[in-house]
Coordinates of C-alpha atoms in Angstrom, one line a residue:
Chain A
M3 CA 96.4 122.7 79.1
T4 CA 98.2 119.5 77.9
M5 CA 97.3 118.3 74.4
P6 CA 96.0 114.7 74.5
K7 CA 98.8 112.5 73.2
R8 CA 98.5 109.2 71.3
D9 CA 97.7 106.4 73.7
T10 CA 100.8 104.3 73.8
Y11 CA 100.3 103.1 77.3
T12 CA 100.6 99.5 78.4
P13 CA 98.7 98.4 81.5
D14 CA 102.0 98.7 83.5
S15 CA 103.0 102.2 82.3
L16 CA 99.5 103.5 83.0
L17 CA 99.6 102.0 86.4
T18 CA 102.9 103.9 87.1
V19 CA 101.2 107.2 86.3
A20 CA 98.1 106.3 88.4
V21 CA 100.0 105.3 91.5
Q22 CA 102.0 108.5 91.3
V23 CA 98.7 110.5 91.3
F24 CA 97.2 108.4 94.0
N25 CA 100.2 109.0 96.2
E26 CA 100.1 112.8 95.6
R27 CA 96.4 113.4 95.9
G28 CA 95.2 110.4 97.9
Y29 CA 93.1 107.8 96.3
D30 CA 89.8 109.4 97.4
G31 CA 90.9 112.8 96.1
T32 CA 91.8 111.4 92.6
S33 CA 89.2 111.5 89.9
M34 CA 89.4 109.9 86.4
E35 CA 89.8 113.5 85.2
H36 CA 93.0 113.8 87.2
L37 CA 94.3 110.5 85.9
S38 CA 93.4 111.6 82.3
K39 CA 95.3 114.9 82.8
A40 CA 98.3 113.2 84.4
A41 CA 98.5 110.5 81.7
G42 CA 97.8 113.0 78.9
I43 CA 95.2 110.8 77.3
S44 CA 91.4 111.0 77.3
K45 CA 89.2 109.3 79.9
S46 CA 87.8 107.0 77.3
S47 CA 91.4 105.9 76.4
I48 CA 91.9 105.1 80.1
Y49 CA 88.7 103.1 80.1
H50 CA 90.1 101.2 77.2
H51 CA 92.8 99.9 79.6
V52 CA 90.8 99.5 82.9
R53 CA 87.3 99.3 84.0
S54 CA 87.5 101.7 86.9
K55 CA 89.7 103.7 89.3
D56 CA 89.2 100.8 91.7
E57 CA 90.8 98.4 89.3
L58 CA 93.9 100.5 89.1
L59 CA 94.0 100.6 92.9
R60 CA 93.6 96.9 93.2
R61 CA 96.4 96.3 90.6
A62 CA 98.7 98.7 92.4
L63 CA 98.1 97.2 95.8
S64 CA 98.5 93.7 94.3
R65 CA 101.9 94.6 93.0
A66 CA 103.1 95.7 96.4
L67 CA 101.5 92.7 98.2
D68 CA 102.7 90.1 95.6
G69 CA 106.3 91.6 96.0
L70 CA 106.1 91.1 99.8
F71 CA 104.6 87.6 99.7
A72 CA 107.1 86.5 97.1
I73 CA 109.8 87.0 99.7
L74 CA 108.3 84.3 101.9
E75 CA 108.6 81.8 99.0
E76 CA 112.3 82.5 98.6
P77 CA 114.7 79.8 99.8
G78 CA 116.3 82.2 102.3
A79 CA 112.9 82.7 104.0
G80 CA 112.3 78.9 104.4
E81 CA 115.6 77.3 105.2
G82 CA 117.8 77.5 108.3
R83 CA 117.3 78.7 111.8
P84 CA 114.3 80.9 112.3
V85 CA 116.4 83.9 113.4
V86 CA 118.5 83.7 110.1
R87 CA 115.3 83.4 108.1
L88 CA 113.9 86.4 110.0
E89 CA 117.0 88.5 109.2
Y90 CA 116.6 87.4 105.6
V91 CA 113.0 88.4 105.4
T92 CA 113.7 91.8 107.1
R93 CA 116.4 92.6 104.6
R94 CA 114.3 91.5 101.6
T95 CA 111.2 93.4 102.9
A96 CA 113.3 96.6 103.1
E97 CA 114.6 95.9 99.6
V98 CA 111.2 95.2 98.1
L99 CA 109.9 98.4 99.8
M100 CA 112.6 100.4 98.0
A101 CA 112.3 98.6 94.7
E102 CA 108.5 99.0 94.6
L103 CA 108.5 102.3 96.5
P104 CA 105.4 104.0 95.1
Y105 CA 103.3 100.8 95.3
V106 CA 104.3 100.0 98.9
T107 CA 103.9 103.7 99.9
L108 CA 100.3 103.4 98.6
L109 CA 99.8 100.2 100.5
L110 CA 101.0 101.7 103.7
R111 CA 98.6 104.7 103.4
V112 CA 95.5 102.7 102.7
H113 CA 92.8 103.4 105.3
G114 CA 90.2 100.7 104.6
N115 CA 87.5 103.0 103.0
T116 CA 86.6 100.5 100.2
D117 CA 86.4 96.8 99.8
T118 CA 89.7 96.8 97.8
E119 CA 91.4 98.7 100.6
R120 CA 90.1 96.4 103.2
W121 CA 91.2 93.4 101.2
A122 CA 94.7 94.9 100.9
M123 CA 94.9 95.6 104.6
A124 CA 93.9 92.0 105.4
R125 CA 96.6 90.7 103.1
R126 CA 99.1 93.1 104.6
R127 CA 98.1 91.9 108.1
E128 CA 98.6 88.3 106.9
F129 CA 102.1 89.1 105.8
D130 CA 102.9 90.8 109.1
H131 CA 101.4 87.8 110.9
Q132 CA 103.7 85.4 109.0
V133 CA 106.7 87.5 110.0
A134 CA 105.5 87.6 113.6
E135 CA 105.4 83.8 113.5
L136 CA 109.0 83.7 112.5
L137 CA 109.8 86.0 115.5
K138 CA 108.0 83.5 117.7
H139 CA 110.0 80.6 116.4
A140 CA 113.3 82.5 116.7
A141 CA 112.4 83.5 120.3
A142 CA 111.5 79.9 121.1
D143 CA 115.0 78.9 120.0
G144 CA 116.4 81.4 122.4
D145 CA 117.9 83.4 119.6
L146 CA 115.9 86.6 120.4
R147 CA 116.2 88.6 123.6
A148 CA 113.5 87.6 126.0
D149 CA 113.0 91.0 127.7
V150 CA 111.1 92.6 124.8
D151 CA 107.5 91.7 124.1
L152 CA 107.3 90.0 120.7
R153 CA 104.3 92.0 119.5
L154 CA 106.1 95.2 120.4
A155 CA 109.3 94.0 118.7
T156 CA 107.3 93.1 115.5
R157 CA 105.7 96.6 115.5
L158 CA 109.0 98.4 116.0
L159 CA 110.8 96.3 113.4
F160 CA 108.1 97.0 110.8
G161 CA 108.0 100.6 112.0
M162 CA 111.7 101.0 111.2
I163 CA 111.4 99.3 107.8
N164 CA 108.3 101.1 106.7
S165 CA 109.7 104.5 107.7
I166 CA 112.0 104.2 104.7
V167 CA 109.2 105.4 102.5
E168 CA 109.3 108.8 104.3
W169 CA 112.8 109.7 103.0
Y170 CA 114.1 107.2 100.4
R171 CA 114.1 108.5 96.9
P172 CA 114.8 106.0 94.1
E173 CA 116.4 108.6 91.8
L174 CA 119.2 108.9 94.3
G175 CA 119.5 105.2 94.9
S176 CA 121.2 102.6 92.9
V177 CA 120.8 98.9 93.7
S178 CA 123.9 99.1 95.9
A179 CA 122.4 102.1 97.8
R180 CA 119.3 99.9 98.4
E181 CA 121.4 97.1 99.6
E182 CA 123.3 99.4 102.0
V183 CA 120.0 100.7 103.5
A184 CA 118.6 97.2 103.8
E185 CA 121.8 96.0 105.5
A186 CA 121.7 98.9 107.9
V187 CA 118.1 98.0 108.9
V188 CA 119.2 94.4 109.6
K189 CA 122.3 95.5 111.6
L190 CA 120.3 98.0 113.7
A191 CA 117.3 95.7 114.3
F192 CA 119.3 92.6 115.2
A193 CA 122.6 93.7 116.5
G194 CA 121.9 97.3 117.5
L195 CA 123.9 100.5 117.1
R196 CA 126.3 100.0 120.0
T197 CA 129.6 98.4 119.7
Chain B
M8 CA 72.6 119.1 114.9
T9 CA 74.5 119.7 118.2
M10 CA 73.1 122.5 120.4
P11 CA 75.8 125.1 121.1
K12 CA 77.0 124.7 124.6
R13 CA 78.1 127.3 127.1
D14 CA 81.7 128.2 126.3
T15 CA 83.7 126.8 129.2
Y16 CA 86.8 126.2 127.2
T17 CA 90.3 127.1 128.4
P18 CA 92.9 127.7 125.7
D19 CA 94.3 124.2 126.5
S20 CA 91.0 122.4 126.3
L21 CA 90.1 124.1 123.0
L22 CA 93.5 123.2 121.6
T23 CA 92.8 119.5 122.5
V24 CA 89.7 119.6 120.4
A25 CA 91.3 121.4 117.5
V26 CA 94.3 119.0 117.3
Q27 CA 91.9 116.1 117.2
V28 CA 90.1 117.6 114.3
F29 CA 93.3 118.6 112.5
N30 CA 94.6 115.0 112.8
E31 CA 91.3 113.5 111.5
R32 CA 90.6 115.9 108.6
G33 CA 94.1 117.3 107.9
Y34 CA 94.8 120.9 108.7
D35 CA 94.0 122.1 105.2
G36 CA 90.7 120.2 105.3
T37 CA 89.6 121.8 108.6
S38 CA 87.5 125.0 108.6
M39 CA 86.5 127.1 111.5
E40 CA 83.0 125.7 111.0
H41 CA 84.4 122.2 111.6
L42 CA 86.1 123.4 114.8
S43 CA 83.0 125.1 115.9
K44 CA 81.0 121.9 115.4
A45 CA 83.5 119.7 117.1
A46 CA 83.8 122.0 120.1
G47 CA 80.1 122.6 120.3
I48 CA 80.5 126.4 120.6
S49 CA 79.9 129.1 118.0
K50 CA 82.6 130.4 115.7
S51 CA 82.6 133.8 117.5
S52 CA 83.2 132.0 120.8
I53 CA 86.3 130.3 119.2
Y54 CA 87.5 133.7 118.0
H55 CA 87.2 134.9 121.6
H56 CA 90.0 132.4 122.4
V57 CA 92.2 132.6 119.3
R58 CA 92.7 134.9 116.3
S59 CA 92.8 132.2 113.7
K60 CA 93.1 128.6 112.7
D61 CA 96.8 129.2 112.2
E62 CA 97.2 130.3 115.8
L63 CA 95.8 127.0 116.9
L64 CA 98.2 125.2 114.6
R65 CA 101.1 127.1 115.9
R66 CA 100.2 126.5 119.5
A67 CA 99.7 122.8 118.8
L68 CA 103.0 122.4 117.0
S69 CA 104.8 124.5 119.7
R70 CA 103.5 122.1 122.3
A71 CA 105.1 119.1 120.5
L72 CA 108.3 121.0 119.8
D73 CA 108.7 122.4 123.3
G74 CA 108.2 118.9 124.6
L75 CA 111.0 117.6 122.4
F76 CA 113.4 120.4 123.0
A77 CA 112.9 120.2 126.7
I78 CA 114.4 116.7 126.6
L79 CA 117.7 118.2 125.5
E80 CA 117.8 120.4 128.6
E81 CA 117.4 117.5 131.0
P82 CA 120.5 116.4 133.0
G83 CA 120.4 113.0 131.3
A84 CA 120.8 114.6 127.9
G85 CA 123.8 116.7 128.9
E86 CA 125.9 114.5 131.3
G87 CA 128.0 111.4 130.7
R88 CA 129.3 109.7 127.7
P89 CA 127.6 110.7 124.4
V90 CA 126.3 107.2 123.8
V91 CA 124.6 107.2 127.2
R92 CA 123.1 110.6 126.5
L93 CA 122.0 109.4 123.1
E94 CA 120.2 106.4 124.7
Y95 CA 118.6 108.8 127.2
V96 CA 117.4 111.1 124.5
T97 CA 116.0 108.2 122.5
R98 CA 114.0 106.9 125.4
R99 CA 112.7 110.3 126.3
T100 CA 111.8 111.2 122.7
A101 CA 109.7 108.0 122.5
E102 CA 108.1 108.9 125.9
V103 CA 107.3 112.5 124.9
L104 CA 105.9 111.2 121.6
M105 CA 103.4 109.0 123.5
A106 CA 102.7 111.5 126.3
E107 CA 101.9 114.2 123.7
L108 CA 100.7 111.8 121.0
P109 CA 98.1 114.0 119.1
Y110 CA 100.5 117.0 119.1
V111 CA 103.5 115.0 117.9
T112 CA 101.3 113.2 115.3
L113 CA 100.3 116.6 113.9
L114 CA 104.0 117.7 113.8
L115 CA 105.0 114.6 111.9
R116 CA 102.3 115.1 109.3
V117 CA 103.1 118.7 108.6
H118 CA 104.0 119.3 104.9
G119 CA 105.2 122.8 104.8
N120 CA 102.2 124.5 103.1
T121 CA 102.2 127.6 105.3
D122 CA 104.7 129.7 107.2
T123 CA 103.8 128.1 110.4
E124 CA 104.3 124.6 109.0
R125 CA 107.7 125.6 107.6
W126 CA 108.7 127.1 110.9
A127 CA 107.7 123.9 112.7
M128 CA 109.6 121.8 110.1
A129 CA 112.7 123.9 110.6
R130 CA 112.5 123.5 114.4
R131 CA 112.0 119.7 114.0
R132 CA 115.0 119.5 111.7
E133 CA 117.0 121.4 114.3
F134 CA 116.0 118.8 117.0
D135 CA 116.9 115.9 114.6
H136 CA 120.2 117.7 113.9
Q137 CA 121.1 118.0 117.6
V138 CA 120.4 114.2 118.1
A139 CA 122.5 113.5 115.0
E140 CA 125.3 115.5 116.6
L141 CA 125.1 113.2 119.6
L142 CA 125.4 110.2 117.3
K143 CA 128.5 111.7 115.8
H144 CA 130.1 112.2 119.2
A145 CA 129.2 108.7 120.3
A146 CA 130.7 107.4 117.1
A147 CA 133.9 109.4 117.6
D148 CA 134.2 107.8 121.0
G149 CA 134.0 104.4 119.3
D150 CA 130.8 103.5 121.1
L151 CA 128.7 103.1 117.9
R152 CA 129.3 100.5 115.2
A153 CA 131.4 102.0 112.4
D154 CA 129.8 100.0 109.5
V155 CA 126.5 101.9 109.4
D156 CA 126.4 105.4 107.9
L157 CA 125.5 107.9 110.6
R158 CA 122.9 109.7 108.6
L159 CA 121.2 106.4 107.8
A160 CA 121.4 105.3 111.4
T161 CA 119.8 108.6 112.5
R162 CA 117.0 108.2 110.0
L163 CA 116.3 104.6 110.9
L164 CA 116.4 105.5 114.6
F165 CA 113.8 108.3 114.2
G166 CA 111.9 106.1 111.8
M167 CA 111.5 103.5 114.5
I168 CA 110.6 106.1 117.2
N169 CA 108.1 108.0 115.0
S170 CA 106.4 104.9 113.8
I171 CA 104.9 104.6 117.3
V172 CA 102.3 107.2 116.3
E173 CA 100.9 104.6 113.9
W174 CA 99.7 102.2 116.5
Y175 CA 100.1 103.5 120.0
R176 CA 96.8 104.5 121.6
P177 CA 97.0 106.3 124.9
E178 CA 93.7 104.9 126.2
L179 CA 95.4 101.5 126.3
G180 CA 98.6 102.8 127.8
S181 CA 99.4 103.6 131.4
V182 CA 102.6 105.4 132.2
S183 CA 104.2 102.0 132.7
A184 CA 103.1 100.8 129.2
R185 CA 104.8 104.0 127.8
E186 CA 107.9 103.1 129.7
E187 CA 107.9 99.6 128.4
V188 CA 107.6 100.8 124.8
A189 CA 110.3 103.4 125.2
E190 CA 112.6 100.8 126.9
A191 CA 111.9 98.4 123.9
V192 CA 112.9 101.1 121.5
V193 CA 116.2 101.7 123.3
K194 CA 117.0 97.9 123.5
L195 CA 116.3 97.3 119.9
A196 CA 118.1 100.4 118.6
F197 CA 121.2 100.0 120.7
A198 CA 121.5 96.4 121.5
G199 CA 119.4 94.7 118.8
L200 CA 116.9 91.9 118.9
R201 CA 119.4 89.0 118.9
T202 CA 120.7 87.4 122.0

């Protein structure tokens, strides 16, 4: 039994705890009671910060999605040949995934059981769609191999990036480790393993 | 309420039903009652075929693992330059994943909560280890790029292959579709997307 502690949470630090519990127990399997225990504050203290469990979910998923969409606004995503922009977006997507690991992990596991989950899935599809458009432009320039279907290539590219959540642990990874992983993703996806 | 039907199950057809329920509800969340309902036969009929839920899990995971290990016994995995064998194993791993989709999906989701799950995880690691050894040999030959860490390359390669379970649906896929996907994996992983 944990003694309730004084509520010194900010909206952000409470979100950190909530996302961890969501990832461990699944969103559906998490009650306000679980959140209260994990945070070490009473349920009414939690309700002081947020109206509902759904609000925590929406804020957590927004953080992941905002991080991803922000990439598309960066100069590297908008300038130069499409294939170079595509490589940039690939690298940055991997980096954001690692920097915001618990939030992106939650996003990738959402199943569409609630309005909030469906909203997040729609935004995620929109992000994927914008990257797929970049692939199309790069292919139209003749910069991508023509013998792999573009939809398939998009899926495998995201599959490789998203698989990072299965094994990457931020406690082991400095920023330079993140950069090394992101660089490896770009090399593999665009130039391949073979010499 | 489904009326119990005559038990015409074979061990294999019962396993097909069980794996589907395991993948939908999670193994821990599946009871013999759930299996009985899904199969449309009584619990005692199920016990006529298998001793326990764990036996079904072990047989399902064995099917996935046996499929994967069989690849390593194929001539293509044992003859020729390591990099060519590695490409062969990559292609075949993707093909087996699609051919045995529900079984491999179950294998990839196992968390190590029971002896059977831990046994399966250990065998899966052994498979990954043997593929990682092939990567090492190919790298020693100078056939793989030297600027990507081999452990990282192995993880990203498996990440890309395993991500196929997230979107591939066998009802849409003929054998030729499977071959197209597997071929795309090999092209991306070894030669990259760029022209």
